Amino acid sequence: MTTWSTKIHSKCRGEIYPRSDQKRLIVPIDKVKWSVSWPDYNPPTYTSKSLNGQPWADLEISEQFSPTFNEVERKEYVVRNRVSYMGDYQVANGYPLNPVGRTGLKGRGVLGRWGPNHAADFILTRWLRDQANGQKILNEDTKKPILQFVGIQRRKGDEWAIPGGMVDAGEDPTHAAQREFLEEAMDSENLEQKELEDIMKLVKEMFDQGLMIYQGYVDDSRNTDNAWIETTAINCHAEFQEVDHWHLKAGSDAKNVAWIEITSSLNLFASHIDLIEAVANRHQAHW
Ligand code: RP5
């Protein structure tokens, strides 16, 4: 798949920062890389007030608060992973720099952490089958079998996406991927204890056969020059019909959930289309 070390971000160079009226400085594509000289580059700074007082959010950088960048920081019994999957990032005047380049905005926007904000995504796939005989359905043009994945429609922004979310402090990304899938695609927060345990067991069994297909930068519209999202994406594939009886129900940050046919023309949140392409390639499916 295309990796973000070779691709330039675009969704985080839009004119207006999401959920705000904050304008970004427009960064032309040839000026994205920090290595390209731009002596007058001085974008506005924006950090949402919604971060104030949140236990998961960093403070403003100051003499009293100076994170240890490029390391797993252990302070006051809290683990904060400030390591990037993209390798060591630069730190300029005490502020971490987005590893892909300029975004036209300083500060953290709505992201809690300075530097990498780690997320996890769970891509559950199955084959599209003929209801009558159970045979895989092939695409007419490519003659390849068609995959489906479980997608959710996000409450914020309405876009369709892979179920996923932020990794909690000290949490393993693989645990976060399962937790987010359960919350967003199976409404686990509203299940009775027994039902929850049964579903967690099923999801874990499926997850144990999963494969990590990507770990790195996400082109997310919330990224800034000093804070960005990186994800661990896991694909769990049901080769037969073992997930067909799963009861999908949107919960938490999701307002809809559905099995979605995989094609290259899907329009998805952030750079999730790249993760879906990697999954289609993995299974030699129609794209
Ligand atoms: C994306 O944002 C990640 O790939 C992940 O799906 C998501 C995490 O953000 P929230 O769902 O917590 O808003 O960049």
mmCIF file with all atom_site columns, N, CA, C and O in Angstrom, residues 238-266:
data_model
loop_
_atom_site.group_PDB
_atom_site.id
_atom_site.type_symbol
_atom_site.label_atom_id
_atom_site.label_alt_id
_atom_site.label_comp_id
_atom_site.label_asym_id
_atom_site.label_entity_id
_atom_site.label_seq_id
_atom_site.pdbx_PDB_ins_code
_atom_site.Cartn_x
_atom_site.Cartn_y
_atom_site.Cartn_z
_atom_site.occupancy
_atom_site.B_iso_or_equiv
_atom_site.pdbx_formal_charge
_atom_site.auth_seq_id
_atom_site.auth_comp_id
_atom_site.auth_asym_id
_atom_site.auth_atom_id
_atom_site.pdbx_PDB_model_num
ATOM 1   N N  . ALA A 1 238 ? -13.282 -12.856 7.913  1.00 0.00 ? 238 ALA A N  1
ATOM 2   C CA . ALA A 1 238 ? -14.108 -14.055 8.076  1.00 0.00 ? 238 ALA A CA 1
ATOM 3   C C  . ALA A 1 238 ? -14.164 -14.750 6.718  1.00 0.00 ? 238 ALA A C  1
ATOM 4   O O  . ALA A 1 238 ? -14.860 -14.283 5.813  1.00 0.00 ? 238 ALA A O  1
ATOM 5   N N  . GLU A 1 239 ? -13.399 -15.804 6.557  1.00 0.00 ? 239 GLU A N  1
ATOM 6   C CA . GLU A 1 239 ? -13.317 -16.472 5.252  1.00 0.00 ? 239 GLU A CA 1
ATOM 7   C C  . GLU A 1 239 ? -14.628 -17.179 4.914  1.00 0.00 ? 239 GLU A C  1
ATOM 8   O O  . GLU A 1 239 ? -15.036 -17.266 3.769  1.00 0.00 ? 239 GLU A O  1
ATOM 9   N N  . PHE A 1 240 ? -15.303 -17.685 5.937  1.00 0.00 ? 240 PHE A N  1
ATOM 10  C CA . PHE A 1 240 ? -16.557 -18.401 5.680  1.00 0.00 ? 240 PHE A CA 1
ATOM 11  C C  . PHE A 1 240 ? -17.727 -17.500 6.116  1.00 0.00 ? 240 PHE A C  1
ATOM 12  O O  . PHE A 1 240 ? -17.650 -16.309 5.881  1.00 0.00 ? 240 PHE A O  1
ATOM 13  N N  . GLN A 1 241 ? -18.745 -18.049 6.779  1.00 0.00 ? 241 GLN A N  1
ATOM 14  C CA . GLN A 1 241 ? -19.888 -17.172 7.068  1.00 0.00 ? 241 GLN A CA 1
ATOM 15  C C  . GLN A 1 241 ? -20.063 -16.957 8.568  1.00 0.00 ? 241 GLN A C  1
ATOM 16  O O  . GLN A 1 241 ? -21.171 -16.724 9.050  1.00 0.00 ? 241 GLN A O  1
ATOM 17  N N  . GLU A 1 242 ? -18.904 -17.039 9.284  1.00 0.00 ? 242 GLU A N  1
ATOM 18  C CA . GLU A 1 242 ? -18.971 -17.046 10.743 1.00 0.00 ? 242 GLU A CA 1
ATOM 19  C C  . GLU A 1 242 ? -19.412 -15.721 11.379 1.00 0.00 ? 242 GLU A C  1
ATOM 20  O O  . GLU A 1 242 ? -19.753 -15.702 12.561 1.00 0.00 ? 242 GLU A O  1
ATOM 21  N N  . VAL A 1 243 ? -19.401 -14.627 10.636 1.00 0.00 ? 243 VAL A N  1
ATOM 22  C CA . VAL A 1 243 ? -19.819 -13.360 11.262 1.00 0.00 ? 243 VAL A CA 1
ATOM 23  C C  . VAL A 1 243 ? -21.210 -12.925 10.795 1.00 0.00 ? 243 VAL A C  1
ATOM 24  O O  . VAL A 1 243 ? -21.713 -11.880 11.219 1.00 0.00 ? 243 VAL A O  1
ATOM 25  N N  . ASP A 1 244 ? -21.825 -13.725 9.934  1.00 0.00 ? 244 ASP A N  1
ATOM 26  C CA . ASP A 1 244 ? -23.101 -13.308 9.347  1.00 0.00 ? 244 ASP A CA 1
ATOM 27  C C  . ASP A 1 244 ? -24.198 -13.132 10.399 1.00 0.00 ? 244 ASP A C  1
ATOM 28  O O  . ASP A 1 244 ? -25.129 -12.345 10.194 1.00 0.00 ? 244 ASP A O  1
ATOM 29  N N  . HIS A 1 245 ? -24.100 -13.861 11.501 1.00 0.00 ? 245 HIS A N  1
ATOM 30  C CA . HIS A 1 245 ? -25.148 -13.750 12.527 1.00 0.00 ? 245 HIS A CA 1
ATOM 31  C C  . HIS A 1 245 ? -24.836 -12.656 13.559 1.00 0.00 ? 245 HIS A C  1
ATOM 32  O O  . HIS A 1 245 ? -25.626 -12.430 14.463 1.00 0.00 ? 245 HIS A O  1
ATOM 33  N N  . TRP A 1 246 ? -23.696 -11.980 13.425 1.00 0.00 ? 246 TRP A N  1
ATOM 34  C CA . TRP A 1 246 ? -23.381 -10.919 14.400 1.00 0.00 ? 246 TRP A CA 1
ATOM 35  C C  . TRP A 1 246 ? -24.416 -9.801  14.286 1.00 0.00 ? 246 TRP A C  1
ATOM 36  O O  . TRP A 1 246 ? -24.755 -9.363  13.185 1.00 0.00 ? 246 TRP A O  1
ATOM 37  N N  . HIS A 1 247 ? -24.846 -9.337  15.447 1.00 0.00 ? 247 HIS A N  1
ATOM 38  C CA . HIS A 1 247 ? -25.846 -8.268  15.450 1.00 0.00 ? 247 HIS A CA 1
ATOM 39  C C  . HIS A 1 247 ? -25.135 -6.912  15.527 1.00 0.00 ? 247 HIS A C  1
ATOM 40  O O  . HIS A 1 247 ? -24.635 -6.524  16.585 1.00 0.00 ? 247 HIS A O  1
ATOM 41  N N  . LEU A 1 248 ? -25.076 -6.237  14.392 1.00 0.00 ? 248 LEU A N  1
ATOM 42  C CA . LEU A 1 248 ? -24.424 -4.927  14.368 1.00 0.00 ? 248 LEU A CA 1
ATOM 43  C C  . LEU A 1 248 ? -25.399 -3.854  14.841 1.00 0.00 ? 248 LEU A C  1
ATOM 44  O O  . LEU A 1 248 ? -26.558 -3.839  14.420 1.00 0.00 ? 248 LEU A O  1
ATOM 45  N N  . LYS A 1 249 ? -24.919 -2.980  15.713 1.00 0.00 ? 249 LYS A N  1
ATOM 46  C CA . LYS A 1 249 ? -25.768 -1.875  16.172 1.00 0.00 ? 249 LYS A CA 1
ATOM 47  C C  . LYS A 1 249 ? -24.859 -0.687  16.496 1.00 0.00 ? 249 LYS A C  1
ATOM 48  O O  . LYS A 1 249 ? -23.893 -0.832  17.262 1.00 0.00 ? 249 LYS A O  1
ATOM 49  N N  . ALA A 1 250 ? -25.163 0.450   15.923 1.00 0.00 ? 250 ALA A N  1
ATOM 50  C CA . ALA A 1 250 ? -24.294 1.622   16.125 1.00 0.00 ? 250 ALA A CA 1
ATOM 51  C C  . ALA A 1 250 ? -24.365 2.098   17.571 1.00 0.00 ? 250 ALA A C  1
ATOM 52  O O  . ALA A 1 250 ? -25.439 2.129   18.179 1.00 0.00 ? 250 ALA A O  1
ATOM 53  N N  . GLY A 1 251 ? -23.225 2.470   18.115 1.00 0.00 ? 251 GLY A N  1
ATOM 54  C CA . GLY A 1 251 ? -23.177 3.009   19.473 1.00 0.00 ? 251 GLY A CA 1
ATOM 55  C C  . GLY A 1 251 ? -22.055 4.018   19.605 1.00 0.00 ? 251 GLY A C  1
ATOM 56  O O  . GLY A 1 251 ? -21.310 4.280   18.654 1.00 0.00 ? 251 GLY A O  1
ATOM 57  N N  . SER A 1 252 ? -21.943 4.616   20.792 1.00 0.00 ? 252 SER A N  1
ATOM 58  C CA . SER A 1 252 ? -20.873 5.574   21.097 1.00 0.00 ? 252 SER A CA 1
ATOM 59  C C  . SER A 1 252 ? -20.798 6.683   20.043 1.00 0.00 ? 252 SER A C  1
ATOM 60  O O  . SER A 1 252 ? -21.787 7.361   19.804 1.00 0.00 ? 252 SER A O  1
ATOM 61  N N  . ASP A 1 253 ? -19.641 6.856   19.377 1.00 0.00 ? 253 ASP A N  1
ATOM 62  C CA . ASP A 1 253 ? -19.464 7.962   18.425 1.00 0.00 ? 253 ASP A CA 1
ATOM 63  C C  . ASP A 1 253 ? -20.065 7.674   17.050 1.00 0.00 ? 253 ASP A C  1
ATOM 64  O O  . ASP A 1 253 ? -19.882 8.462   16.119 1.00 0.00 ? 253 ASP A O  1
ATOM 65  N N  . ALA A 1 254 ? -20.753 6.513   16.912 1.00 0.00 ? 254 ALA A N  1
ATOM 66  C CA . ALA A 1 254 ? -21.298 6.141   15.598 1.00 0.00 ? 254 ALA A CA 1
ATOM 67  C C  . ALA A 1 254 ? -22.808 6.290   15.593 1.00 0.00 ? 254 ALA A C  1
ATOM 68  O O  . ALA A 1 254 ? -23.477 5.982   16.579 1.00 0.00 ? 254 ALA A O  1
ATOM 69  N N  . LYS A 1 255 ? -23.358 6.747   14.450 1.00 0.00 ? 255 LYS A N  1
ATOM 70  C CA . LYS A 1 255 ? -24.817 6.836   14.386 1.00 0.00 ? 255 LYS A CA 1
ATOM 71  C C  . LYS A 1 255 ? -25.417 5.824   13.421 1.00 0.00 ? 255 LYS A C  1
ATOM 72  O O  . LYS A 1 255 ? -26.622 5.628   13.404 1.00 0.00 ? 255 LYS A O  1
ATOM 73  N N  . ASN A 1 256 ? -24.575 5.168   12.619 1.00 0.00 ? 256 ASN A N  1
ATOM 74  C CA . ASN A 1 256 ? -25.036 4.089   11.743 1.00 0.00 ? 256 ASN A CA 1
ATOM 75  C C  . ASN A 1 256 ? -23.914 3.071   11.598 1.00 0.00 ? 256 ASN A C  1
ATOM 76  O O  . ASN A 1 256 ? -22.734 3.433   11.698 1.00 0.00 ? 256 ASN A O  1
ATOM 77  N N  . VAL A 1 257 ? -24.301 1.845   11.301 1.00 0.00 ? 257 VAL A N  1
ATOM 78  C CA . VAL A 1 257 ? -23.303 0.811   11.042 1.00 0.00 ? 257 VAL A CA 1
ATOM 79  C C  . VAL A 1 257 ? -23.827 -0.057  9.908  1.00 0.00 ? 257 VAL A C  1
ATOM 80  O O  . VAL A 1 257 ? -25.043 -0.260  9.796  1.00 0.00 ? 257 VAL A O  1
ATOM 81  N N  . ALA A 1 258 ? -22.926 -0.528  9.045  1.00 0.00 ? 258 ALA A N  1
ATOM 82  C CA . ALA A 1 258 ? -23.378 -1.343  7.908  1.00 0.00 ? 258 ALA A CA 1
ATOM 83  C C  . ALA A 1 258 ? -22.212 -2.132  7.329  1.00 0.00 ? 258 ALA A C  1
ATOM 84  O O  . ALA A 1 258 ? -21.044 -1.742  7.475  1.00 0.00 ? 258 ALA A O  1
ATOM 85  N N  . TRP A 1 259 ? -22.550 -3.247  6.660  1.00 0.00 ? 259 TRP A N  1
ATOM 86  C CA . TRP A 1 259 ? -21.564 -3.934  5.823  1.00 0.00 ? 259 TRP A CA 1
ATOM 87  C C  . TRP A 1 259 ? -21.485 -3.145  4.514  1.00 0.00 ? 259 TRP A C  1
ATOM 88  O O  . TRP A 1 259 ? -22.513 -2.904  3.874  1.00 0.00 ? 259 TRP A O  1
ATOM 89  N N  . ILE A 1 260 ? -20.279 -2.745  4.129  1.00 0.00 ? 260 ILE A N  1
ATOM 90  C CA . ILE A 1 260 ? -20.098 -1.884  2.950  1.00 0.00 ? 260 ILE A CA 1
ATOM 91  C C  . ILE A 1 260 ? -19.250 -2.630  1.918  1.00 0.00 ? 260 ILE A C  1
ATOM 92  O O  . ILE A 1 260 ? -18.214 -3.213  2.258  1.00 0.00 ? 260 ILE A O  1
ATOM 93  N N  . GLU A 1 261 ? -19.695 -2.596  0.670  1.00 0.00 ? 261 GLU A N  1
ATOM 94  C CA . GLU A 1 261 ? -18.912 -3.235  -0.406 1.00 0.00 ? 261 GLU A CA 1
ATOM 95  C C  . GLU A 1 261 ? -17.649 -2.433  -0.682 1.00 0.00 ? 261 GLU A C  1
ATOM 96  O O  . GLU A 1 261 ? -17.698 -1.204  -0.806 1.00 0.00 ? 261 GLU A O  1
ATOM 97  N N  . ILE A 1 262 ? -16.551 -3.153  -0.820 1.00 0.00 ? 262 ILE A N  1
ATOM 98  C CA . ILE A 1 262 ? -15.270 -2.478  -1.044 1.00 0.00 ? 262 ILE A CA 1
ATOM 99  C C  . ILE A 1 262 ? -15.044 -2.232  -2.536 1.00 0.00 ? 262 ILE A C  1
ATOM 100 O O  . ILE A 1 262 ? -15.043 -3.164  -3.339 1.00 0.00 ? 262 ILE A O  1
ATOM 101 N N  . THR A 1 263 ? -14.886 -0.947  -2.872 1.00 0.00 ? 263 THR A N  1
ATOM 102 C CA . THR A 1 263 ? -14.499 -0.559  -4.240 1.00 0.00 ? 263 THR A CA 1
ATOM 103 C C  . THR A 1 263 ? -13.601 0.671   -4.098 1.00 0.00 ? 263 THR A C  1
ATOM 104 O O  . THR A 1 263 ? -13.634 1.355   -3.065 1.00 0.00 ? 263 THR A O  1
ATOM 105 N N  . SER A 1 264 ? -12.865 0.979   -5.145 1.00 0.00 ? 264 SER A N  1
ATOM 106 C CA . SER A 1 264 ? -11.936 2.114   -5.066 1.00 0.00 ? 264 SER A CA 1
ATOM 107 C C  . SER A 1 264 ? -12.684 3.454   -5.049 1.00 0.00 ? 264 SER A C  1
ATOM 108 O O  . SER A 1 264 ? -12.075 4.487   -4.780 1.00 0.00 ? 264 SER A O  1
ATOM 109 N N  . SER A 1 265 ? -13.987 3.448   -5.335 1.00 0.00 ? 265 SER A N  1
ATOM 110 C CA . SER A 1 265 ? -14.706 4.736   -5.402 1.00 0.00 ? 265 SER A CA 1
ATOM 111 C C  . SER A 1 265 ? -15.332 5.139   -4.069 1.00 0.00 ? 265 SER A C  1
ATOM 112 O O  . SER A 1 265 ? -16.040 6.142   -4.002 1.00 0.00 ? 265 SER A O  1
ATOM 113 N N  . LEU A 1 266 ? -15.072 4.400   -3.004 1.00 0.00 ? 266 LEU A N  1
ATOM 114 C CA . LEU A 1 266 ? -15.643 4.767   -1.703 1.00 0.00 ? 266 LEU A CA 1
ATOM 115 C C  . LEU A 1 266 ? -15.093 6.112   -1.247 1.00 0.00 ? 266 LEU A C  1
ATOM 116 O O  . LEU A 1 266 ? -13.911 6.417   -1.476 1.00 0.00 ? 266 LEU A O  1
#
